[in-house]
mmCIF file of C-alpha atoms and ligand atoms in Angstrom:
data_model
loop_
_atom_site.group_PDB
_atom_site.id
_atom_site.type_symbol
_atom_site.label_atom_id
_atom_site.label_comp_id
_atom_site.label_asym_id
_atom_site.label_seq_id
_atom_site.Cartn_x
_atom_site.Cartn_y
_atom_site.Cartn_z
ATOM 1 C CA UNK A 7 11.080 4.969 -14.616
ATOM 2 C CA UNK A 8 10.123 5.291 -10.913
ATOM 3 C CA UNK A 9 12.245 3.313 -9.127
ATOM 4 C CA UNK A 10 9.516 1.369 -7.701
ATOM 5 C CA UNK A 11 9.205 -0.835 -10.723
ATOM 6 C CA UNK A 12 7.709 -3.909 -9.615
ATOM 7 C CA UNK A 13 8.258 -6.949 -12.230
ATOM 8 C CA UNK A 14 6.146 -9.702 -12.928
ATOM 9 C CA UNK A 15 6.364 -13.550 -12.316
ATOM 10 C CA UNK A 16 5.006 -16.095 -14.279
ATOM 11 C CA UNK A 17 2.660 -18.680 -12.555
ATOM 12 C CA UNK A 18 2.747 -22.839 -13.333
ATOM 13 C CA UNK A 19 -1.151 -21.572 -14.865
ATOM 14 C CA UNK A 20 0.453 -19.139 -17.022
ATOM 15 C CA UNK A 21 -0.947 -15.949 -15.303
ATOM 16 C CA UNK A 22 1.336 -13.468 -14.135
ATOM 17 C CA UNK A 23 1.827 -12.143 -10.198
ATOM 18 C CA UNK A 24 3.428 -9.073 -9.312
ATOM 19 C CA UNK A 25 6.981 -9.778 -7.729
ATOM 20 C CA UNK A 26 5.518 -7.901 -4.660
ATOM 21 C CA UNK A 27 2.737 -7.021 -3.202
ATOM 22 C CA UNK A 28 1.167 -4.908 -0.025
ATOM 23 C CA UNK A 29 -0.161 -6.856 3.138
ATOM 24 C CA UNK A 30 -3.532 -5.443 4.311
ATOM 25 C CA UNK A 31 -3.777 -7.284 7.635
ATOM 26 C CA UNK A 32 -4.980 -4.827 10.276
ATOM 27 C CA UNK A 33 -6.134 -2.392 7.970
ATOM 28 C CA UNK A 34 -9.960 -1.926 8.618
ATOM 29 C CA UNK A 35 -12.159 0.915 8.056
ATOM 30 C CA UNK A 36 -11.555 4.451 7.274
ATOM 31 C CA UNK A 37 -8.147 3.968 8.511
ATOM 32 C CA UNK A 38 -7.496 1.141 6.809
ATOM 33 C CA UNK A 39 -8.824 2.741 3.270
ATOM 34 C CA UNK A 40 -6.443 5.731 3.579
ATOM 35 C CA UNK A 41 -3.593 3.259 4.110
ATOM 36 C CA UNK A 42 -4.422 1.008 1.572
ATOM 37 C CA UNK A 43 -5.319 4.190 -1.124
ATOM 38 C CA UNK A 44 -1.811 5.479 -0.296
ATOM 39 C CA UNK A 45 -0.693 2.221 -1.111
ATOM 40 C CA UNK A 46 -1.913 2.240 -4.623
ATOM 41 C CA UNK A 47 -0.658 5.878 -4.906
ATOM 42 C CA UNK A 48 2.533 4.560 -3.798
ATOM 43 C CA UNK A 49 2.712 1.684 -6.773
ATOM 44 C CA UNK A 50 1.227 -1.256 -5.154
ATOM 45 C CA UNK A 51 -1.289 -3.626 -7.836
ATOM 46 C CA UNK A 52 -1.282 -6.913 -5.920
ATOM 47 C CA UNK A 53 -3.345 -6.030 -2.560
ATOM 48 C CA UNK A 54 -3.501 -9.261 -0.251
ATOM 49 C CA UNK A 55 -6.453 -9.271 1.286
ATOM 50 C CA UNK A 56 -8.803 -12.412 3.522
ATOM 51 C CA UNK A 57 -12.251 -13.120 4.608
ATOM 52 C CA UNK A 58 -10.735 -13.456 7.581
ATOM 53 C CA UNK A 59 -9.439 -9.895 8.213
ATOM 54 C CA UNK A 60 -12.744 -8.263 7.914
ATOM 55 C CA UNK A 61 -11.460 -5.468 5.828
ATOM 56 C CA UNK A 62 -12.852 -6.648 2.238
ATOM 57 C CA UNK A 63 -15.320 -3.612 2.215
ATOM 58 C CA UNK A 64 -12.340 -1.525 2.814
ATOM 59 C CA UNK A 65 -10.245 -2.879 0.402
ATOM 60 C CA UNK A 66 -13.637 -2.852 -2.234
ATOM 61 C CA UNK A 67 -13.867 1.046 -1.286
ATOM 62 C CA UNK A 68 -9.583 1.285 -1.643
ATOM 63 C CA UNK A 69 -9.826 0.424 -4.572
ATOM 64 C CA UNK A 70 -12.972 3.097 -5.973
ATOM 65 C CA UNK A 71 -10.959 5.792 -4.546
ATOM 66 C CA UNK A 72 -7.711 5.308 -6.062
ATOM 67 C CA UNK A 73 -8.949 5.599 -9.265
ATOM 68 C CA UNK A 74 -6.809 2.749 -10.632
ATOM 69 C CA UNK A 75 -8.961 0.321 -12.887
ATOM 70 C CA UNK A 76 -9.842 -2.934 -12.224
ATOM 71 C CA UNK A 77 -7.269 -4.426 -14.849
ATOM 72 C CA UNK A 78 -4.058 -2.374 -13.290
ATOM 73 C CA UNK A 79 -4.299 -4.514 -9.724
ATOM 74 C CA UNK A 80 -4.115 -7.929 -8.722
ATOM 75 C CA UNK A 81 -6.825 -8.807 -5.656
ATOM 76 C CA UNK A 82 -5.965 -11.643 -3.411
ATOM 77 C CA UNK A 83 -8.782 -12.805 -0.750
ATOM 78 C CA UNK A 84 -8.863 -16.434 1.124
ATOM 79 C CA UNK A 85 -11.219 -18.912 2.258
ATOM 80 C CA UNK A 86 -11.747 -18.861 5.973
ATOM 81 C CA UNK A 87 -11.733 -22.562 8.173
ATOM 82 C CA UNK A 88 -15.240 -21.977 8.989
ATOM 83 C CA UNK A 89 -16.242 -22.136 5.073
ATOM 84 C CA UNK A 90 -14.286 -25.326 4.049
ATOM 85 C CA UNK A 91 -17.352 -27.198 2.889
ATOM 86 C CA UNK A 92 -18.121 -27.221 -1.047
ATOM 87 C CA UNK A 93 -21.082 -25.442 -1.237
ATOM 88 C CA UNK A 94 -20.093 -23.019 1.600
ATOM 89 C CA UNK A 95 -16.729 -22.472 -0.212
ATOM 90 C CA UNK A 96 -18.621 -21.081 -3.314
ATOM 91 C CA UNK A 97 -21.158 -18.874 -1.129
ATOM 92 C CA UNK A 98 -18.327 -17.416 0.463
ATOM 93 C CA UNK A 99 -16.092 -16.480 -2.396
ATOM 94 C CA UNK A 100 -19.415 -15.082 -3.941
ATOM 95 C CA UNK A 101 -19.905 -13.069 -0.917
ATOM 96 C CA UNK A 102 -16.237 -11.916 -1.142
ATOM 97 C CA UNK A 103 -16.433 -10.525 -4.479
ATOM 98 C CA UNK A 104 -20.314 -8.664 -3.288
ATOM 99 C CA UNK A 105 -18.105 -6.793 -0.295
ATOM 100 C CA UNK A 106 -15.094 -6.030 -2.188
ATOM 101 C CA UNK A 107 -17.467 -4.554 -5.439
ATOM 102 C CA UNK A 108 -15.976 -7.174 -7.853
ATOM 103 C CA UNK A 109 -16.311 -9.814 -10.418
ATOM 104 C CA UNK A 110 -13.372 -11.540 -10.022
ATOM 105 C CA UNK A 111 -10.256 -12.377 -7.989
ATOM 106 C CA UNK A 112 -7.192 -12.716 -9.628
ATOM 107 C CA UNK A 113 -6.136 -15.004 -6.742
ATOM 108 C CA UNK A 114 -8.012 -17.349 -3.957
ATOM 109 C CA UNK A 115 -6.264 -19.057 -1.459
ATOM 110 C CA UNK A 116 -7.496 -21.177 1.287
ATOM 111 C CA UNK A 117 -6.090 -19.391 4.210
ATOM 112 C CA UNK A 118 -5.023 -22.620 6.772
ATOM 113 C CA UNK A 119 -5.628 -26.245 6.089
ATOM 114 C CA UNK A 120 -6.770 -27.180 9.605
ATOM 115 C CA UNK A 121 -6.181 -30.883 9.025
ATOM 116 C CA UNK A 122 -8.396 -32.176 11.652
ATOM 117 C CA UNK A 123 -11.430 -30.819 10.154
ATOM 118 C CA UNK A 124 -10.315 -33.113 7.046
ATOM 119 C CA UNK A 125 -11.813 -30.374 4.587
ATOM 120 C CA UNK A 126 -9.335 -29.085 2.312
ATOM 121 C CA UNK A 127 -9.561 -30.954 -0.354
ATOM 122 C CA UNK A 128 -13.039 -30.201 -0.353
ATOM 123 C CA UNK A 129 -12.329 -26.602 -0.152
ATOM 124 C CA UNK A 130 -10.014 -26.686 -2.632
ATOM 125 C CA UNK A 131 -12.361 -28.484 -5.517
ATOM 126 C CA UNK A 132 -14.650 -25.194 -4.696
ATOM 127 C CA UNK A 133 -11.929 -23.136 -5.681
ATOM 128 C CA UNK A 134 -11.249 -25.463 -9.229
ATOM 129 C CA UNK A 135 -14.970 -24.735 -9.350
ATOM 130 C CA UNK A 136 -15.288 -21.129 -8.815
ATOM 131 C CA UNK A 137 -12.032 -20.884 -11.347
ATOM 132 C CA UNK A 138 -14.355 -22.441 -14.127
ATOM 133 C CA UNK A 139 -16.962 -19.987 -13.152
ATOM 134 C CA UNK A 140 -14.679 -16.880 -14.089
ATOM 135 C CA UNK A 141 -14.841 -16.059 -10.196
ATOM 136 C CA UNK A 142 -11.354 -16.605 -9.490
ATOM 137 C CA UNK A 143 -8.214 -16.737 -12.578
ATOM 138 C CA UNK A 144 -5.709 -18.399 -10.480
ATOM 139 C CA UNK A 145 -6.541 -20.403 -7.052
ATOM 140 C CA UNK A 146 -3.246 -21.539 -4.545
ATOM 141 C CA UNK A 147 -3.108 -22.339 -0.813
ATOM 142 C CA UNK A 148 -1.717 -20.539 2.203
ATOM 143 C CA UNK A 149 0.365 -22.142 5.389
ATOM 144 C CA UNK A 150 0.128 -25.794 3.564
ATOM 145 C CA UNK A 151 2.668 -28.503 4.838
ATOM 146 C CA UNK A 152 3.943 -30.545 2.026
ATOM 147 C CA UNK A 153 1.690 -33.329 2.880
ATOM 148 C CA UNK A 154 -1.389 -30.932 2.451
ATOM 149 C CA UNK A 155 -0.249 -29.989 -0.650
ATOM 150 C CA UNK A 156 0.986 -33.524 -2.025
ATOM 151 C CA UNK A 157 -2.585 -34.686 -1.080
ATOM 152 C CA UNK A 158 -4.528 -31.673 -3.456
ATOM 153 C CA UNK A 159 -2.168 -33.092 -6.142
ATOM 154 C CA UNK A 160 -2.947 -36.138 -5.561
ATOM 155 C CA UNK A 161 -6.885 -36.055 -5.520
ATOM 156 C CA UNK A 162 -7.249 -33.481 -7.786
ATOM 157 C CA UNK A 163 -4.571 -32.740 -10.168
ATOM 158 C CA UNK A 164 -4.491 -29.351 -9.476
ATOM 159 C CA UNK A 165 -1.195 -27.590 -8.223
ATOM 160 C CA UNK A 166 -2.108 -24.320 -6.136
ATOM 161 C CA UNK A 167 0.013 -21.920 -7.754
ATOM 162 C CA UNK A 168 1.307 -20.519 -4.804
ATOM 163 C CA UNK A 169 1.744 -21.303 -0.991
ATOM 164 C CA UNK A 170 1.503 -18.156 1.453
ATOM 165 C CA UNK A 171 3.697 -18.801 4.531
ATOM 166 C CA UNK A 172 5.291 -17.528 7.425
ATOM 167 C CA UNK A 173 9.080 -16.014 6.014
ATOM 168 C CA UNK A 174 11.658 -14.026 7.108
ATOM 169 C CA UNK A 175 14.955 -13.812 7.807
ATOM 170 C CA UNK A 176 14.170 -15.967 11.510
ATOM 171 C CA UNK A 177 12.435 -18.478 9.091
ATOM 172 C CA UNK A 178 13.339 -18.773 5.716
ATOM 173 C CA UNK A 179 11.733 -22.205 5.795
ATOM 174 C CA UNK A 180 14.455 -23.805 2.777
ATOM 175 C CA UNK A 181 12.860 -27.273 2.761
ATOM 176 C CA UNK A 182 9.432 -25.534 2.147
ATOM 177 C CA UNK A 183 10.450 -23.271 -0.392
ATOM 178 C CA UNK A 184 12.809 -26.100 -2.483
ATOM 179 C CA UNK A 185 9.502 -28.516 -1.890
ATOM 180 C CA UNK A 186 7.773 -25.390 -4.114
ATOM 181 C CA UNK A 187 10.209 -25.066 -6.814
ATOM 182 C CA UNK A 188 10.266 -28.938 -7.365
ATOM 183 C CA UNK A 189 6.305 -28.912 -7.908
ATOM 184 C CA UNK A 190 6.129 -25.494 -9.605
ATOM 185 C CA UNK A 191 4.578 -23.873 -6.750
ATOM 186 C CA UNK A 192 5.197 -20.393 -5.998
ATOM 187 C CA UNK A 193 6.175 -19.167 -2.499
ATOM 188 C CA UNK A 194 4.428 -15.767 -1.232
ATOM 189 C CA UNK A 195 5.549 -14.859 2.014
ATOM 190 C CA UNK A 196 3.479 -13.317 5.147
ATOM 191 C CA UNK A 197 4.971 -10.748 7.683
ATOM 192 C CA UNK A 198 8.138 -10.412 5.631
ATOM 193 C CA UNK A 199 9.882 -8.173 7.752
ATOM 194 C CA UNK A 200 8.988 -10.237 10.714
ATOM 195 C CA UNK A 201 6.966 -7.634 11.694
ATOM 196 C CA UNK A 202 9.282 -5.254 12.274
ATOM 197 C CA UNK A 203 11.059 -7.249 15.302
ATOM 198 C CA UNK A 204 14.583 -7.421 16.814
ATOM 199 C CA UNK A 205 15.162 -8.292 13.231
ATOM 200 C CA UNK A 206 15.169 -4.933 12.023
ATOM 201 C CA UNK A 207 18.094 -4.261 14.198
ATOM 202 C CA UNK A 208 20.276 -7.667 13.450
ATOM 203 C CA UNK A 209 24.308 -6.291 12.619
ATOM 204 C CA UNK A 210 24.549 -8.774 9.515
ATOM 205 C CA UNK A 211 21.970 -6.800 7.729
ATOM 206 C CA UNK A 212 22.735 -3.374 9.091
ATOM 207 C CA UNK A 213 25.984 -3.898 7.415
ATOM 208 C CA UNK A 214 24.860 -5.180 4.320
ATOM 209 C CA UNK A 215 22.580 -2.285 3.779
ATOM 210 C CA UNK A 216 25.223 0.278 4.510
ATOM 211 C CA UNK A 217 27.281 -1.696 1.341
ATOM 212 C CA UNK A 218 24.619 -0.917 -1.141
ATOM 213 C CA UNK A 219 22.984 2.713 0.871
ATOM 214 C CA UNK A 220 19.803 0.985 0.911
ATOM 215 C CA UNK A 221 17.721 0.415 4.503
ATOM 216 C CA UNK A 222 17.423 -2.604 6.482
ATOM 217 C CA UNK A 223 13.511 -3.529 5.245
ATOM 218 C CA UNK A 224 14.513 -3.087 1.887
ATOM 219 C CA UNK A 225 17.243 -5.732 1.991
ATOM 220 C CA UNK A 226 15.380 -8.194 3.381
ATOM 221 C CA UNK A 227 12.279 -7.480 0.873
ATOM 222 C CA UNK A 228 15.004 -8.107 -1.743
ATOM 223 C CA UNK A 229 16.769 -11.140 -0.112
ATOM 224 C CA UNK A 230 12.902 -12.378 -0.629
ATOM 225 C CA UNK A 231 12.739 -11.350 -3.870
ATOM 226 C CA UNK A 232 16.253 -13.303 -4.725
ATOM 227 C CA UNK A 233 14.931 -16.382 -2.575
ATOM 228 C CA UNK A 234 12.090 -16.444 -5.468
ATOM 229 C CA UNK A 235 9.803 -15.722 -2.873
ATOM 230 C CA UNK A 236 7.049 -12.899 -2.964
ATOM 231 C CA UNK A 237 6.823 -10.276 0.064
ATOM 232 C CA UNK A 238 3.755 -8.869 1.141
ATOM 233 C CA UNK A 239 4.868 -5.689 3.254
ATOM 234 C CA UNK A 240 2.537 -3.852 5.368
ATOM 235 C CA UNK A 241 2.978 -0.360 6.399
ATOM 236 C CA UNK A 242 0.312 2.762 7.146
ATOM 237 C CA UNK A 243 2.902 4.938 6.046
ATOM 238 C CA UNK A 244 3.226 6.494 2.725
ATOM 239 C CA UNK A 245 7.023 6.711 3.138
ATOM 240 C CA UNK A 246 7.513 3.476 4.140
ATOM 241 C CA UNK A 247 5.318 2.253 1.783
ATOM 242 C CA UNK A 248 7.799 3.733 -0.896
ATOM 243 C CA UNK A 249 10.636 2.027 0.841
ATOM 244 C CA UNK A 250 9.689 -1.261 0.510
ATOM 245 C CA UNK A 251 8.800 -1.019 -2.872
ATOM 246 C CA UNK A 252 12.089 0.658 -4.043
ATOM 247 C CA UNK A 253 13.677 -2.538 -4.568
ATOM 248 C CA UNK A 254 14.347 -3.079 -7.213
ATOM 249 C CA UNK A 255 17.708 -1.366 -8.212
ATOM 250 C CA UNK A 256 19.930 -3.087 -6.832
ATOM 251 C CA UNK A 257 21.171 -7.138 -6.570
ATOM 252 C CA UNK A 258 22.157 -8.811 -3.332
ATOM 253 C CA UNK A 259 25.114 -11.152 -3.880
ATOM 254 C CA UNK A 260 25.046 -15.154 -2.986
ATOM 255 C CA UNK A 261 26.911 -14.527 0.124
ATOM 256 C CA UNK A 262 24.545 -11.726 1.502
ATOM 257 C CA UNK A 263 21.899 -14.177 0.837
ATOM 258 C CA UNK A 264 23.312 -17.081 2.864
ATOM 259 C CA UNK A 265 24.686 -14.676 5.610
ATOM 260 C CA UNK A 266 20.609 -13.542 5.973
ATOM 261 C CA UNK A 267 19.859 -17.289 5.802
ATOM 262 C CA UNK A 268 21.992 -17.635 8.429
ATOM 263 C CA UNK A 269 20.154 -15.632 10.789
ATOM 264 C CA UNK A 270 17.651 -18.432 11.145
ATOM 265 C CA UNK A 271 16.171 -20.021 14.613
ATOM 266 C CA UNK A 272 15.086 -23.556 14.889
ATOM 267 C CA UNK A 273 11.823 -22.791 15.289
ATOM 268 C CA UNK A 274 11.832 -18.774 13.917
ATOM 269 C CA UNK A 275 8.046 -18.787 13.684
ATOM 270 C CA UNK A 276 7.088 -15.204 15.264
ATOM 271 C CA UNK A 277 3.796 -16.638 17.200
ATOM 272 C CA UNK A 278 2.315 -20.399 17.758
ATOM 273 C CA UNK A 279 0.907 -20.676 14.200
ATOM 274 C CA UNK A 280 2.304 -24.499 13.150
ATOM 275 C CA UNK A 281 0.022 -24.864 10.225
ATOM 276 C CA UNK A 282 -0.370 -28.658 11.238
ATOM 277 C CA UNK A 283 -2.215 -27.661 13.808
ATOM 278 C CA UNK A 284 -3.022 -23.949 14.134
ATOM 279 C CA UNK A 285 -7.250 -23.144 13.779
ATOM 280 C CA UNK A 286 -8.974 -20.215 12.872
ATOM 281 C CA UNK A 287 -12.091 -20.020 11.418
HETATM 282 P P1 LIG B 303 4.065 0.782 10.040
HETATM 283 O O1 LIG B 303 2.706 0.383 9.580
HETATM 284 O O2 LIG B 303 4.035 1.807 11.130
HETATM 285 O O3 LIG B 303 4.979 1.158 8.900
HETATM 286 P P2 LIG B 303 5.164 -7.298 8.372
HETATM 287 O O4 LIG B 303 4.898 -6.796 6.981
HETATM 288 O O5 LIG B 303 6.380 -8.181 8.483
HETATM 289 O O6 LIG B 303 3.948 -7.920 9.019
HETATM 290 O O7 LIG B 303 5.534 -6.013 9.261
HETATM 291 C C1 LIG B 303 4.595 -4.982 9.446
HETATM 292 C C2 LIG B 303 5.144 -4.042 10.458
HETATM 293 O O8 LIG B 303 6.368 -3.501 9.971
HETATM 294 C C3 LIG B 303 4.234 -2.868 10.730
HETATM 295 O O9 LIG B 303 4.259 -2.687 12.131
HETATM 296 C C4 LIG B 303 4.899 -1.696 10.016
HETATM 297 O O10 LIG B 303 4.710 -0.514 10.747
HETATM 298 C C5 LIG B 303 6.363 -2.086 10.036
HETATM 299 N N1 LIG B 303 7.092 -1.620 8.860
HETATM 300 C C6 LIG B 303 6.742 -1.799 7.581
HETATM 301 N N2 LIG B 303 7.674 -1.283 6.760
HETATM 302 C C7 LIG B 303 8.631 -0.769 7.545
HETATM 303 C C8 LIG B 303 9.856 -0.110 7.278
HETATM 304 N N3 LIG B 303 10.252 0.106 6.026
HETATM 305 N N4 LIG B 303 10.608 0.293 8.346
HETATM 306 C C9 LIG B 303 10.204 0.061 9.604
HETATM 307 N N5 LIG B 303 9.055 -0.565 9.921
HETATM 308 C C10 LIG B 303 8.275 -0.985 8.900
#
């Protein structure tokens, strides 16, 4: 077995998610296609992808070239602010699937709530829509406060089965993630390795990785993997991209998992992004 084994999760729909996946923010054009083809070389199925990014096509022509089928990987996109509206919501995942060369998602995700537009829940019956259509198998949320989330529940009875955030070892964001496990939700997390900051260099880790020979990235993929939560790792490189997958072989203890958790900064967020209040569209 390679040692980049990556295990499934089951989701509160019943679907299963890879336990980790590969970020494809930043990742446009021919560029972007040979990083995200090495990817799949690599052992990467669950590609996270987002309207937003403007790299669909590339990750539609990824995809061709690898010469993995369809069935083997598991395609994430997500609804952009400026396409909350019901009817807009459907266009655009329609449009989606046209520029990625697809006929399905396995996962949709509307990408911020921007609560003062007051459109979410709108957006988010699309999704239940475009789910009955066969355009989507499982639909969730990304950068969702509790309160957004409660308030799906609440007028739709539908539980997104997962909530992208902001998480690494500056922000673990405990509340948020013990909110998820309480209400089934799963937690996918967004520039795990804090994109490569000082926190690649933080002593606590350094000397946990030394105690198992493993590298600094890898234990904090795994102290995500051990939170329950699922990293989406970026990297152009091949041999990083191996790095971060090759996690799976070994098992951080409780206390290396608190002393990461410990590492945390009142407000660890690496840029302005509250999702209360943070726009893009
Ligand atoms: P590169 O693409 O040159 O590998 P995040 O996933 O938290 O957003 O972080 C992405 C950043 O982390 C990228 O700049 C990427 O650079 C870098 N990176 C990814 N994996 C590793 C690794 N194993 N070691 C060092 N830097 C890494």
């Amino acid at each position: 077995m390679k040692n980049s084994f990556i295990p499934n999760i089951v989701l509160n729909d019943q679907s299963t998610m890879p336990a980790l996946g590969f970020g494809t923010y930043m990742l446009n054009g021919s560029a972007g296609v040979a990083s995200i083809v090495s990817a799949i070389k690599a052992g990467y199925r669950m590609l996270d992808s987002a309207f937003k990014y403007e790299n669909e096509g590339t990750l539609g022509k990824s995809i061709v070239e690898s010469g993995v089928s369809r069935e083997e990987l598991y395609i994430i996109s997500k609804l952009p602010g400026r396409h909350h509206r019901y009817a807009e919501a459907l266009y655009t995942i329609e449009e989606s699937l046209y520029r990625m060369r697809l006929d399905y998602f396995d996962l949709y995700l509307i990408h911020w709530p921007i609560p003062r537009l007051g459109l979410y829940v709108e957006a988010w019956q699309a999704l239940i829509e475009a789910k009955k259509r066969g355009l989507i198998r499982s639909i969730g949320v990304c950068n969702f406060l509790p309160e957004h989330l409660q308030k799906l529940i609440d007028e739709t009875g539908v539980t997104p089965v997962t909530n992208q955030v902001e998480l690494h070892p500056y922000f673990p964001q405990q509340k948020l993630r013990d909110w998820h496990k309480e209400h089934g939700i799963v937690t996918q997390s967004w520039s795990p390795l804090g994109r490569a900051s000082k926190v690649l260099q933080e002593p606590v880790i350094k000397e946990i990785s030394e105690k198992y020979g493993k590298t600094v990235p890898q234990v904090i993929l795994r102290w995500h993997t051990q939170l329950d939560a699922v990293p989406l790792p970026k990297s152009t490189s091949y041999d990083r991209q191996i790095e971060n997958l090759s996690i799976f072989d070994f098992e951080l203890t409780p206390e290396d998992i608190a002393a990461i958790c410990s590492l945390a900064k009142p407000d660890g967020r690496r840029q302005d992004r509250h999702p209360a209040l943070h726009e893009e569209f």
